CSV table of C-alpha atoms in Angstrom, one decimal:
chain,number,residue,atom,x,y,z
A,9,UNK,CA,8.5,27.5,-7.5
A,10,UNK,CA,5.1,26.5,-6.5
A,11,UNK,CA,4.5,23.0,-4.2
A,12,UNK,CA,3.1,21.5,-7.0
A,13,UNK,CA,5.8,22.0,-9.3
A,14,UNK,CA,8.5,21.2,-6.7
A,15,UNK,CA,6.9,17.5,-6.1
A,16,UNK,CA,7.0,17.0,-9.5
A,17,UNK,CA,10.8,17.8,-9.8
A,18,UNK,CA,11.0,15.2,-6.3
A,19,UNK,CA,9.1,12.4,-7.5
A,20,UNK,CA,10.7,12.8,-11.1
A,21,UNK,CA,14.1,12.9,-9.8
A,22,UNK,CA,12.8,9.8,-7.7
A,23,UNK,CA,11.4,8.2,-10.8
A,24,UNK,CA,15.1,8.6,-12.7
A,25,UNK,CA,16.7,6.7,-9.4
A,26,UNK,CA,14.1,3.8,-9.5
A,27,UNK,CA,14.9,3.4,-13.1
A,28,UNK,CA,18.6,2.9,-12.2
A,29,UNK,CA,17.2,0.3,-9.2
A,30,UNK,CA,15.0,-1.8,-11.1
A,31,UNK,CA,17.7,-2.3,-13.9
A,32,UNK,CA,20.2,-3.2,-11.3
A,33,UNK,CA,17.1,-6.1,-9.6
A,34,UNK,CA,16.8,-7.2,-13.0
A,35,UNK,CA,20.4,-8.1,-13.1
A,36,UNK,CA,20.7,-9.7,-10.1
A,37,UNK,CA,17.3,-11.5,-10.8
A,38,UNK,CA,15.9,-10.8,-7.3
A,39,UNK,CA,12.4,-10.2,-6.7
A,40,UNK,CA,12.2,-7.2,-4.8
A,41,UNK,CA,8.7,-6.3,-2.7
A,42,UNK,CA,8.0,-3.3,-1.3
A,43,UNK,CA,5.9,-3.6,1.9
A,44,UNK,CA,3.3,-0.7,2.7
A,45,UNK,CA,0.8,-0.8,5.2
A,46,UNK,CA,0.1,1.9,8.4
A,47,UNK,CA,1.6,1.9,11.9
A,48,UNK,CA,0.8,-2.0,13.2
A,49,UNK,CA,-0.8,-3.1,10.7
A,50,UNK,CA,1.9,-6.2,10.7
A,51,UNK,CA,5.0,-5.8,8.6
A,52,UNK,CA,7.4,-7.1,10.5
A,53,UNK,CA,5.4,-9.8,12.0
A,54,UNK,CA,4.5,-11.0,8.2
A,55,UNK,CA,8.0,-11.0,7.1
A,56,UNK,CA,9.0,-12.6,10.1
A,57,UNK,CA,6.8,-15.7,9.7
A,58,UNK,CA,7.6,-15.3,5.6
A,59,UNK,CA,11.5,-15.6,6.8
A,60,UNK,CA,10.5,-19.1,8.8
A,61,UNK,CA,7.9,-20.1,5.9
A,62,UNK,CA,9.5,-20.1,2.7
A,63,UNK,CA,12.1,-22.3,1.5
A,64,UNK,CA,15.0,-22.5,3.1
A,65,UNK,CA,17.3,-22.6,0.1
A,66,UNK,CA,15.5,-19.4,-0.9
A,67,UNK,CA,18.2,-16.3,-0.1
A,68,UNK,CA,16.4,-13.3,1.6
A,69,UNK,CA,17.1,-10.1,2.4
A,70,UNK,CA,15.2,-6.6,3.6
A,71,UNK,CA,16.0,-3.0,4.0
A,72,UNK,CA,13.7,-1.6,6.4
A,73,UNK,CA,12.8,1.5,7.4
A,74,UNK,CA,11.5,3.5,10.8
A,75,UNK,CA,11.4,7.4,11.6
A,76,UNK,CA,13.2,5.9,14.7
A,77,UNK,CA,14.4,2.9,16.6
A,78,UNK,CA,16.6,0.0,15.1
A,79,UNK,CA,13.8,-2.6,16.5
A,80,UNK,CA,12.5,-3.8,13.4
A,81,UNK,CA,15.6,-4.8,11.8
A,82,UNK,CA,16.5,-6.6,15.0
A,83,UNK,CA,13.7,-8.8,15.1
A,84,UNK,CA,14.3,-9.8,11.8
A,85,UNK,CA,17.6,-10.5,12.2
A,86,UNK,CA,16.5,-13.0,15.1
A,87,UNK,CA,13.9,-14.3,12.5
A,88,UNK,CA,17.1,-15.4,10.3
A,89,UNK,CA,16.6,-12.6,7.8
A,90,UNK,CA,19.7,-10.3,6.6
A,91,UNK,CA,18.2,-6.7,7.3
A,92,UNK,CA,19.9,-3.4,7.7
A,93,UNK,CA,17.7,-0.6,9.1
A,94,UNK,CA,17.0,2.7,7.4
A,95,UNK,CA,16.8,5.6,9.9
A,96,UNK,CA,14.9,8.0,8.1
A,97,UNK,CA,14.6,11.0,11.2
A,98,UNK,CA,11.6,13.2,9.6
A,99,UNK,CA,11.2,10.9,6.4
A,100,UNK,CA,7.4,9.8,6.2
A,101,UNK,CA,8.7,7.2,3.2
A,102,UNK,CA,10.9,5.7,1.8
A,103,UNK,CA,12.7,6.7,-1.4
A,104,UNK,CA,14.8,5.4,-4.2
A,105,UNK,CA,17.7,7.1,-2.9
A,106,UNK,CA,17.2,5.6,1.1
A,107,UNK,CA,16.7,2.6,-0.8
A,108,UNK,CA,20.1,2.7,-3.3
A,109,UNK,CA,22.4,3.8,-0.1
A,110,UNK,CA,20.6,0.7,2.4
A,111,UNK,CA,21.3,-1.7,-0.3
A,112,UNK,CA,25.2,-0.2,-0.4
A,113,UNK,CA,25.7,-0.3,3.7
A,114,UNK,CA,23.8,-3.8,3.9
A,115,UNK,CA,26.2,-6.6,4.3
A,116,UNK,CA,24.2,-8.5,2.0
A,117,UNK,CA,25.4,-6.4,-1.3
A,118,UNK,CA,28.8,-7.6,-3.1
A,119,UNK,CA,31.2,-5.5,-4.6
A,120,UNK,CA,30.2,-6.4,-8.5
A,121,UNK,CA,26.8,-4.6,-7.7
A,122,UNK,CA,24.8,-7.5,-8.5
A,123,UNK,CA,22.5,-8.8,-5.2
A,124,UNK,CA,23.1,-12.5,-4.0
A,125,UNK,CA,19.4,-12.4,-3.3
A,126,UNK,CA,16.4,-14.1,-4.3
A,127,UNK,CA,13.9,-12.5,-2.5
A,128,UNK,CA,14.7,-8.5,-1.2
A,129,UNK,CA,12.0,-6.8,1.3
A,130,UNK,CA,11.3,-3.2,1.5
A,131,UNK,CA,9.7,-2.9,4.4
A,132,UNK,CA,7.8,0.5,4.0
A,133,UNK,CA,7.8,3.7,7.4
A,134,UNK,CA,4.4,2.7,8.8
A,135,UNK,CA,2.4,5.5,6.5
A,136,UNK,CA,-0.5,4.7,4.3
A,137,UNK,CA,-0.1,8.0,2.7
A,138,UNK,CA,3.1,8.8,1.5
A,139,UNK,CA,4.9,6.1,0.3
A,140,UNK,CA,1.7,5.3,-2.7
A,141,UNK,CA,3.9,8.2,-4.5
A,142,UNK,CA,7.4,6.8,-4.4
A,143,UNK,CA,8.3,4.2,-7.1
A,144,UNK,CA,11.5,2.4,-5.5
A,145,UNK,CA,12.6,0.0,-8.2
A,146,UNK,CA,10.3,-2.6,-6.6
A,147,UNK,CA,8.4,-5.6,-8.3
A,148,UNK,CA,5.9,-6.0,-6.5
A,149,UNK,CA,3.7,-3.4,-3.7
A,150,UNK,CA,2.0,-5.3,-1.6
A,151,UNK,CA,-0.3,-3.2,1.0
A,152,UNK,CA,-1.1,-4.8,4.5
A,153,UNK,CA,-4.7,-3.6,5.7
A,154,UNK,CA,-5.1,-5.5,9.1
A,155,UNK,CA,-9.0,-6.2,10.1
A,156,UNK,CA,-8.7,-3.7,13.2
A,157,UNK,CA,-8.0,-1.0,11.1
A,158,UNK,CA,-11.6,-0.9,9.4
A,159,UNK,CA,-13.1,-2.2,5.9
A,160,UNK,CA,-13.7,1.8,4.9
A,161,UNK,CA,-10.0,2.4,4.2
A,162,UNK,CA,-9.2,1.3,0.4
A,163,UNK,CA,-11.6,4.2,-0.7
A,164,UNK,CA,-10.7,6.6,1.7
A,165,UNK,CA,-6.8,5.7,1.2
A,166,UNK,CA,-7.2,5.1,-2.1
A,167,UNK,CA,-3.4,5.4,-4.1
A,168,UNK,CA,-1.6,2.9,-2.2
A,169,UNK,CA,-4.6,0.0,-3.1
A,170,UNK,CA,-4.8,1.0,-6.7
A,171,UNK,CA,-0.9,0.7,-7.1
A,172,UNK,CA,0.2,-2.4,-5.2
A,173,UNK,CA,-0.6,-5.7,-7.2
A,174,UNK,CA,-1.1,-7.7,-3.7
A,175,UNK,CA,-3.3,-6.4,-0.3
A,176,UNK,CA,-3.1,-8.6,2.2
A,177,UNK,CA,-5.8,-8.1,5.1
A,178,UNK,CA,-3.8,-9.4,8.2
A,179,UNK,CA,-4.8,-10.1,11.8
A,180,UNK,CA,-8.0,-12.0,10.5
A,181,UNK,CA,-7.9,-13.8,13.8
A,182,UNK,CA,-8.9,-10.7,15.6
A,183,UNK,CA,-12.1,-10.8,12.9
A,184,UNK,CA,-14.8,-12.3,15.3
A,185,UNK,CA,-14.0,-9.0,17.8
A,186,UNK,CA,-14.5,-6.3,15.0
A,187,UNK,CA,-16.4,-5.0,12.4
A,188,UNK,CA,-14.8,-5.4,9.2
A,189,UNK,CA,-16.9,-6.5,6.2
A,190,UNK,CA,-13.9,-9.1,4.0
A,191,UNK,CA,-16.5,-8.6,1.2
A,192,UNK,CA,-16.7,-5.1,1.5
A,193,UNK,CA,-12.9,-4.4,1.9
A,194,UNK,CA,-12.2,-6.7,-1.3
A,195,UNK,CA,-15.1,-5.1,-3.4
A,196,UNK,CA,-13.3,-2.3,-2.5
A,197,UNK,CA,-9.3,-2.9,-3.3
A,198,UNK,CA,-10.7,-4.5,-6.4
A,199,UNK,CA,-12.6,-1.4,-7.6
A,200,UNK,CA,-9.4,0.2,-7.1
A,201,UNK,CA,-7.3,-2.1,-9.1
A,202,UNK,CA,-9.3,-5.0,-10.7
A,203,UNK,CA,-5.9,-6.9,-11.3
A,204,UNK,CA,-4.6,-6.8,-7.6
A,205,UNK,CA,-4.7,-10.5,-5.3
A,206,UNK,CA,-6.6,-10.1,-2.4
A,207,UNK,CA,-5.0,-12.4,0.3
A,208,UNK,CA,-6.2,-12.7,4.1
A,209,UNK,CA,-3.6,-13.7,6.9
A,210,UNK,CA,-3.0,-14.1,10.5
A,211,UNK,CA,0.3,-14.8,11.4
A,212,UNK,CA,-1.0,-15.7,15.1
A,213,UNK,CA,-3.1,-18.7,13.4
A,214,UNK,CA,-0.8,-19.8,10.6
A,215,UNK,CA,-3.9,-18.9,8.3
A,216,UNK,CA,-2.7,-17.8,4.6
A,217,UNK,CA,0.9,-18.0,5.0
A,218,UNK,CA,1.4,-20.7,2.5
A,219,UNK,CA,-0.8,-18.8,-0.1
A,220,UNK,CA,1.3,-16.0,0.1
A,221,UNK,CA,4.7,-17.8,0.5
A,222,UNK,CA,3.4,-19.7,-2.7
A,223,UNK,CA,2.7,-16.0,-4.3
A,224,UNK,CA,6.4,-14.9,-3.9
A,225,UNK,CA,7.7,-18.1,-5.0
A,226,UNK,CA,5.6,-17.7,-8.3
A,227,UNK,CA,6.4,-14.1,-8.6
A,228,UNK,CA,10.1,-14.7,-8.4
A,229,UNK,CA,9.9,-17.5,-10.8
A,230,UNK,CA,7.7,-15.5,-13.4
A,231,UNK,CA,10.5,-12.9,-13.2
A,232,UNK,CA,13.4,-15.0,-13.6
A,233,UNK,CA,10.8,-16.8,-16.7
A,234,UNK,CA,10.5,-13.3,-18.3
A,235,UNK,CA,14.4,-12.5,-18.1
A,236,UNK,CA,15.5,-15.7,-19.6
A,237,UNK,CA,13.1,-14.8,-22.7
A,238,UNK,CA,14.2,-11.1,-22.8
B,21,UNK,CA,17.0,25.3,-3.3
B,22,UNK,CA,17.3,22.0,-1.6
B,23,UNK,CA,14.8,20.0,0.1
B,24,UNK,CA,16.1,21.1,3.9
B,25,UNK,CA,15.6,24.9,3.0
B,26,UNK,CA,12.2,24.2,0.9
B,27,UNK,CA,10.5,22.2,3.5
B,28,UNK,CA,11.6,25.0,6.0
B,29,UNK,CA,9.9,27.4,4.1
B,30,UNK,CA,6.7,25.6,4.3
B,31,UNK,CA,6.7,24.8,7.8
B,32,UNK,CA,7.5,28.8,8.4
B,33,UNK,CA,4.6,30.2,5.9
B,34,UNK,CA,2.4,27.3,8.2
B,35,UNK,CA,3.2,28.6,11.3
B,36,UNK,CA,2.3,32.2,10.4
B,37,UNK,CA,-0.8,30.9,9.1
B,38,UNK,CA,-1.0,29.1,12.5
B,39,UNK,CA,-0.7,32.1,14.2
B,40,UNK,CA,-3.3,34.1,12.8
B,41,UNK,CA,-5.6,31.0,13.3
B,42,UNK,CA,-4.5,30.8,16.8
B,43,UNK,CA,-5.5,34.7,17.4
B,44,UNK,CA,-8.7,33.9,15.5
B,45,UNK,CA,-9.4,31.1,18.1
B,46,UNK,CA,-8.6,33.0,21.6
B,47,UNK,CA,-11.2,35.9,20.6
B,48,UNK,CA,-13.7,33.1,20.1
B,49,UNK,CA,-13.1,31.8,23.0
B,50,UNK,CA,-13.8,28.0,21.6
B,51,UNK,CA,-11.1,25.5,22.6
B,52,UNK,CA,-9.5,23.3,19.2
B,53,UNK,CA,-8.5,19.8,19.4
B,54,UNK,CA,-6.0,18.6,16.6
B,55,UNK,CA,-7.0,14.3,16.4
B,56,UNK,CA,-4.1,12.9,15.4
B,57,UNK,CA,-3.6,8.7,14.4
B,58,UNK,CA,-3.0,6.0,12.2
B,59,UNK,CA,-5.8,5.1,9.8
B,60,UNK,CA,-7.8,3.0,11.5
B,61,UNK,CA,-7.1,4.0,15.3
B,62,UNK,CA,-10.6,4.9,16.0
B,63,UNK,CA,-10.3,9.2,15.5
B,64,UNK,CA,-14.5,9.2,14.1
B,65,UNK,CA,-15.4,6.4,16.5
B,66,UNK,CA,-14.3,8.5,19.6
B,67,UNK,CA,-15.7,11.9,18.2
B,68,UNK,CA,-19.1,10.2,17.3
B,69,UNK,CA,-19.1,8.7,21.2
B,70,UNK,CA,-17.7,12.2,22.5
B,71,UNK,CA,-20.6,14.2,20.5
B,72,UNK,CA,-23.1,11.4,22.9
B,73,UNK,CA,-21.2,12.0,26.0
B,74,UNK,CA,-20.3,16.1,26.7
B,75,UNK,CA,-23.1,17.9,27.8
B,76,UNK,CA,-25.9,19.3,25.4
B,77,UNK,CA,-25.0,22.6,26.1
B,78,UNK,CA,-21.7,22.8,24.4
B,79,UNK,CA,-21.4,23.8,21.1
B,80,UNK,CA,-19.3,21.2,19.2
B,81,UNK,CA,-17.9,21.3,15.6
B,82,UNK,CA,-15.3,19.3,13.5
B,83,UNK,CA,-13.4,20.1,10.5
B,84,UNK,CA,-12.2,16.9,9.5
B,85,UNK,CA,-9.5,15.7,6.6
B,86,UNK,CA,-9.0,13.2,4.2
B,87,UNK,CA,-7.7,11.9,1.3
B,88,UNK,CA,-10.6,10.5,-0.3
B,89,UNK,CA,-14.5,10.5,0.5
B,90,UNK,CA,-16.7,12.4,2.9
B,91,UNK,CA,-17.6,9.7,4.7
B,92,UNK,CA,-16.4,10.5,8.0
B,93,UNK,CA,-18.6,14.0,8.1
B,94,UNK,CA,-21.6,12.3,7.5
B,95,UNK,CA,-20.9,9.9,10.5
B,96,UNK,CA,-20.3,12.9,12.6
B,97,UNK,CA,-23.4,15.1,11.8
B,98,UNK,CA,-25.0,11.7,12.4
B,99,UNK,CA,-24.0,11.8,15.2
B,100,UNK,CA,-25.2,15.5,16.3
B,101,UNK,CA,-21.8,17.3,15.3
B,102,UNK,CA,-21.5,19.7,12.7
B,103,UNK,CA,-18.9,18.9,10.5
B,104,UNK,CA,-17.1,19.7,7.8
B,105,UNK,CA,-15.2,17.7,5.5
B,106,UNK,CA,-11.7,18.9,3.5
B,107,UNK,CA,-10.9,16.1,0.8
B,108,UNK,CA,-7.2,16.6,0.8
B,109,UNK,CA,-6.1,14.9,-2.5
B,110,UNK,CA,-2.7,13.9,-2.1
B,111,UNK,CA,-2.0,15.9,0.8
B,112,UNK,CA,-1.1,13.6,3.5
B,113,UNK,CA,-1.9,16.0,6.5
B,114,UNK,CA,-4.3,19.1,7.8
B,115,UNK,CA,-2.5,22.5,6.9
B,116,UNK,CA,-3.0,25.6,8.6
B,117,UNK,CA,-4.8,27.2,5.3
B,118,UNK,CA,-6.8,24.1,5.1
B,119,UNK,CA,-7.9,24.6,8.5
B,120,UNK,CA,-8.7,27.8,8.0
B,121,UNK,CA,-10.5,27.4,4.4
B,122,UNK,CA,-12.3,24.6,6.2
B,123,UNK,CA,-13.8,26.8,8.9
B,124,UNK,CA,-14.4,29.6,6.1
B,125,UNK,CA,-16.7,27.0,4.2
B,126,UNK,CA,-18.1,25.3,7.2
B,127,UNK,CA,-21.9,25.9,7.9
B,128,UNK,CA,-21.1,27.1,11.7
B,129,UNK,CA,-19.0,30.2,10.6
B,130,UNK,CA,-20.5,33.6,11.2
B,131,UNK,CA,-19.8,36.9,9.2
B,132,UNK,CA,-17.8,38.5,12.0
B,133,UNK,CA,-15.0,36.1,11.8
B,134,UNK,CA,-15.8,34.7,15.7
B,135,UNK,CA,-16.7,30.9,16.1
B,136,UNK,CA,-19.9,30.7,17.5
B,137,UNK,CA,-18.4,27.1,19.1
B,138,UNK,CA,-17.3,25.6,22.3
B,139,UNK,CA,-15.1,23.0,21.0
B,140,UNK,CA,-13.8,22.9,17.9
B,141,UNK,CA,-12.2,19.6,16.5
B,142,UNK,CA,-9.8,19.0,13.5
B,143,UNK,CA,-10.0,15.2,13.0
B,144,UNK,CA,-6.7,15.3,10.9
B,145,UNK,CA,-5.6,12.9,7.9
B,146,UNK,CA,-5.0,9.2,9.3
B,147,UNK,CA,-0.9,9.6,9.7
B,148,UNK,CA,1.1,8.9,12.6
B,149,UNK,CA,4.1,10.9,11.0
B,150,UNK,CA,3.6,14.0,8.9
B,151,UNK,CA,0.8,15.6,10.9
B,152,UNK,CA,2.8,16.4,13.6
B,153,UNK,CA,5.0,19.1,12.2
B,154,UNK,CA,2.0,21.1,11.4
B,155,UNK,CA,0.8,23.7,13.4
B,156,UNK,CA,-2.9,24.2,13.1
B,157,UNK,CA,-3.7,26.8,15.9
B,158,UNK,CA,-4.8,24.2,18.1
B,159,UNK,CA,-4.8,24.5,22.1
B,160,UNK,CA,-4.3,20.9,21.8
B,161,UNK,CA,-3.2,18.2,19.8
B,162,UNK,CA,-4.3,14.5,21.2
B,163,UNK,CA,-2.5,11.4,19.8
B,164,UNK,CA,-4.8,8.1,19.5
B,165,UNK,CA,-2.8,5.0,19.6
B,166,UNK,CA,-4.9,1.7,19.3
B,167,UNK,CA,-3.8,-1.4,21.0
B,168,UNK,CA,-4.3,-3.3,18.2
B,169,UNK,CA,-0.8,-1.5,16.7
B,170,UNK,CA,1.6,-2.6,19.5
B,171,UNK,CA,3.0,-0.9,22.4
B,172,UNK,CA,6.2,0.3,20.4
B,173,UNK,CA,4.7,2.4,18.3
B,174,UNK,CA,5.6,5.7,20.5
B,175,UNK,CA,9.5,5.2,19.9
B,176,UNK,CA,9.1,4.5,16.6
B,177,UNK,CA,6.8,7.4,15.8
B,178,UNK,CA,7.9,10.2,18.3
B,179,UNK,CA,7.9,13.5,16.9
B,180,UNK,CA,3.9,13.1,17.5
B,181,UNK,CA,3.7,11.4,20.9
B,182,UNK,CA,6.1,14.4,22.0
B,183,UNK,CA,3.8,16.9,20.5
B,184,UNK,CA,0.4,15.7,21.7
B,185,UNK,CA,-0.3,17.0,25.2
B,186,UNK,CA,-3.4,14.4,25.3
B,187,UNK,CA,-2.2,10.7,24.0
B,188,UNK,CA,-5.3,7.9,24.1
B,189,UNK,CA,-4.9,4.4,24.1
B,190,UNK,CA,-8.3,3.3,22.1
B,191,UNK,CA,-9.7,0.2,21.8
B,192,UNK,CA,-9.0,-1.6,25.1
B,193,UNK,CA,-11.9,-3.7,24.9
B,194,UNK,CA,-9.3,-5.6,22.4
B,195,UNK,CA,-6.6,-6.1,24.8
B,196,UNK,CA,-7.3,-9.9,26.2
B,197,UNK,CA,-6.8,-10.4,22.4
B,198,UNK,CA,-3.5,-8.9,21.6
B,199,UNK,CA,-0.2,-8.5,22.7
B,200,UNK,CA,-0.1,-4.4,23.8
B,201,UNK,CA,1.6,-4.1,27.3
B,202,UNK,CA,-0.4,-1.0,28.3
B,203,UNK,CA,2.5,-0.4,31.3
B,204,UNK,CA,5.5,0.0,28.3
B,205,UNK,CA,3.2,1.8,26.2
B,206,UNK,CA,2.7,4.2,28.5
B,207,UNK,CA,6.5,4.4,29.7
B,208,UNK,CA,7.4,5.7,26.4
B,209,UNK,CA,4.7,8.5,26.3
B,210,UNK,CA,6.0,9.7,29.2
B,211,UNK,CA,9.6,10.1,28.6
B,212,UNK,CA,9.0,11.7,25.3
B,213,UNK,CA,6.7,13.7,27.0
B,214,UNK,CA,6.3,13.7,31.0
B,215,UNK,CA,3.9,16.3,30.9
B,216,UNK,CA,1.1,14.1,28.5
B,217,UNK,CA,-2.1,12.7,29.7
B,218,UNK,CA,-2.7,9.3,28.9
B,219,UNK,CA,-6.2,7.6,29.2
B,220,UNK,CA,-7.5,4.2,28.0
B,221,UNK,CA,-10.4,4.4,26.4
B,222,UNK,CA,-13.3,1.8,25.0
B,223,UNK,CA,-15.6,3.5,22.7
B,224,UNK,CA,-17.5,-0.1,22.8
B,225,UNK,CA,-17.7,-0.7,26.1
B,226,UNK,CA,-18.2,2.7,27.3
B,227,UNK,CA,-14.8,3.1,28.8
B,228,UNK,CA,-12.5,6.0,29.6
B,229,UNK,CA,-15.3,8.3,27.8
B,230,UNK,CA,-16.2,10.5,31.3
B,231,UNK,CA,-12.4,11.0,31.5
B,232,UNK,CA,-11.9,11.4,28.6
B,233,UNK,CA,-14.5,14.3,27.9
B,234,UNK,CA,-14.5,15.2,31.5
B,235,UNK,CA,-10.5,16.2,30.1
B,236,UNK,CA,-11.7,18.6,27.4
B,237,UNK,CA,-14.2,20.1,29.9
B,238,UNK,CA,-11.3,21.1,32.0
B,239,UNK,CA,-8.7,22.1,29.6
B,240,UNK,CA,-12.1,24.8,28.0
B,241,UNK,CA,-12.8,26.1,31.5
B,242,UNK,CA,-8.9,26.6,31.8
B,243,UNK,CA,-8.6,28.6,28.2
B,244,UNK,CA,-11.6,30.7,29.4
B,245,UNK,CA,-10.1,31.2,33.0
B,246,UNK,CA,-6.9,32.4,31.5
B,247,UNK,CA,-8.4,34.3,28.5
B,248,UNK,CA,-10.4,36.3,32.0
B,249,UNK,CA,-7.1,37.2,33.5
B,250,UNK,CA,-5.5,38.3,30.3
């Protein structure tokens, strides 16, 4: 078997466990993001201001997951959101499979297999690359492209942009100390995928939070809208 | 044949591959650099400002990878390197056969297989993760680590911060402006791997660049010294 043919027989057998994820988020009628962004580009920082932003009443929950370290699920935990850490050792991504056995092992799943969740975070290995391939059941991918990183990278990353419906460009406080074109970089995602929100954030300022708390709240209702009709 | 075995396989037919590029490398004499980083982490920024700063009289090429565009070749032969760019598709990382198709196709190859070179850089796929299980023939592989991505990063990504002989903290003229504590940072480098280098380097203001390239001076004079005795 050839490496072409065997990642087709990975990501199919991925695709066949996402399927059996995104039916099981439909009946629990959480909203489930997948996070996907490089090394530091902000993940955890963003879903740690998300946890202190949104509405209280809102339930929230995220898998996360690192090559190594439990750090990030820590400081979400101190942020007040339920997170159970995914070590993946050599995994560049995660998959539906990580995914299915985090959501088991969390103490936020219940024994009828439905998710007392409103919101559920997949927060992504730090890897622009890899995880584009991977469906994980997920509503939403939303790619974090922080203003350090450079306004060249949609095109020369180009899978991840075209697939996630949000791109948030984060650490725009840090904007008057680089050179990154906002223009540029959105002319670019949008090329990419002409449907996808383009959102800029710093979590150090407090700048776009509310948009993108306000995103997730309307995502999550349109979701719950669309189930009632189905 | 399950995943374990299959991704064996392909790290054992790389290494092989490695080998012979390896061989191919000590007859010419020409040191190689593996560039290893995020996206973003400043890999073409510091090989355009390295191309300014070694002396004229060394022969410099690059074969560098992506995933999309050739837009980090042309900066280089801007810059006075010749360089050669492998669009990688969906491959998320430099391969051995890449490598070595790369150099096959590159203008500075000559018909009797030596590299008329000095230095030789592969600026690799921007990846923190799967690059660093790959082989490439290289005397060296360097690890660039922003400041911009937080000084946890080397726990959280080890497997390459173990590897790279050479690790670089770039951007530093950003550090008044961000949380990295160089001091940690440099803690985890060196117990993953005692016997790194670590230099802090400022392509914008000019810092860390004599080191920096005064390093690769050294470590070519050292593969020629050694390639004398042997």
């Amino acid at each position: 078997m050839n490496r072409v043919e065997y990642r087709r027989r990975i990501l199919e057998a991925n695709d066949a466990q996402a399927s059996v994820l995104r039916q099981r988020f439909a009946d629990g009628r959480v909203l489930v993001v997948d996070v996907v962004s490089s090394p530091g580009s902000g993940k955890t920082t963003l879903l740690e201001a998300t946890a202190r932003t949104l509405p209280r009443a809102l339930r929230l929950g995220c898998v996360v997951g690192d090559i190594a370290t439990e750090m990030d699920a820590d400081r979400l935990r101190a942020a007040g959101m339920p997170s159970h850490q995914i070590v993946t050792g050599g995994a560049c991504h995660l998959d539906a499979r990580l995914v299915s056995d985090g959501i088991e092992a969390a103490s936020f799943d219940t024994p009828d297999e439905s998710l007392p969740l409103d919101v559920l975070f997949l927060e992504n290995v730090g890897n622009l690359v890899c995880p584009a391939s991977y469906d994980l059941g997920e509503d939403e991918k939303v790619a974090l492209l922080s203003v350090t990183e450079g306004h060249d990278k949609p095109f020369k990353y180009p899978a991840i942009f075209a697939r996630a419906g949000i791109t948030l460009f984060t650490k725009t406080d840090l904007l008057p100390h680089v050179d990154f074109d906002v223009d540029c970089a959105r002319e670019q995602v949008l090329a990419l995928n002409p449907g996808a929100t383009v959102l800029e954030v710093s979590v150090k300022e407090g700048k776009g939070l509310d948009a993108w708390c306000a995103l997730l709240q309307y995502k999550l209702d349109e979701k719950r809208r669309l189930k009632a009709i189905a």
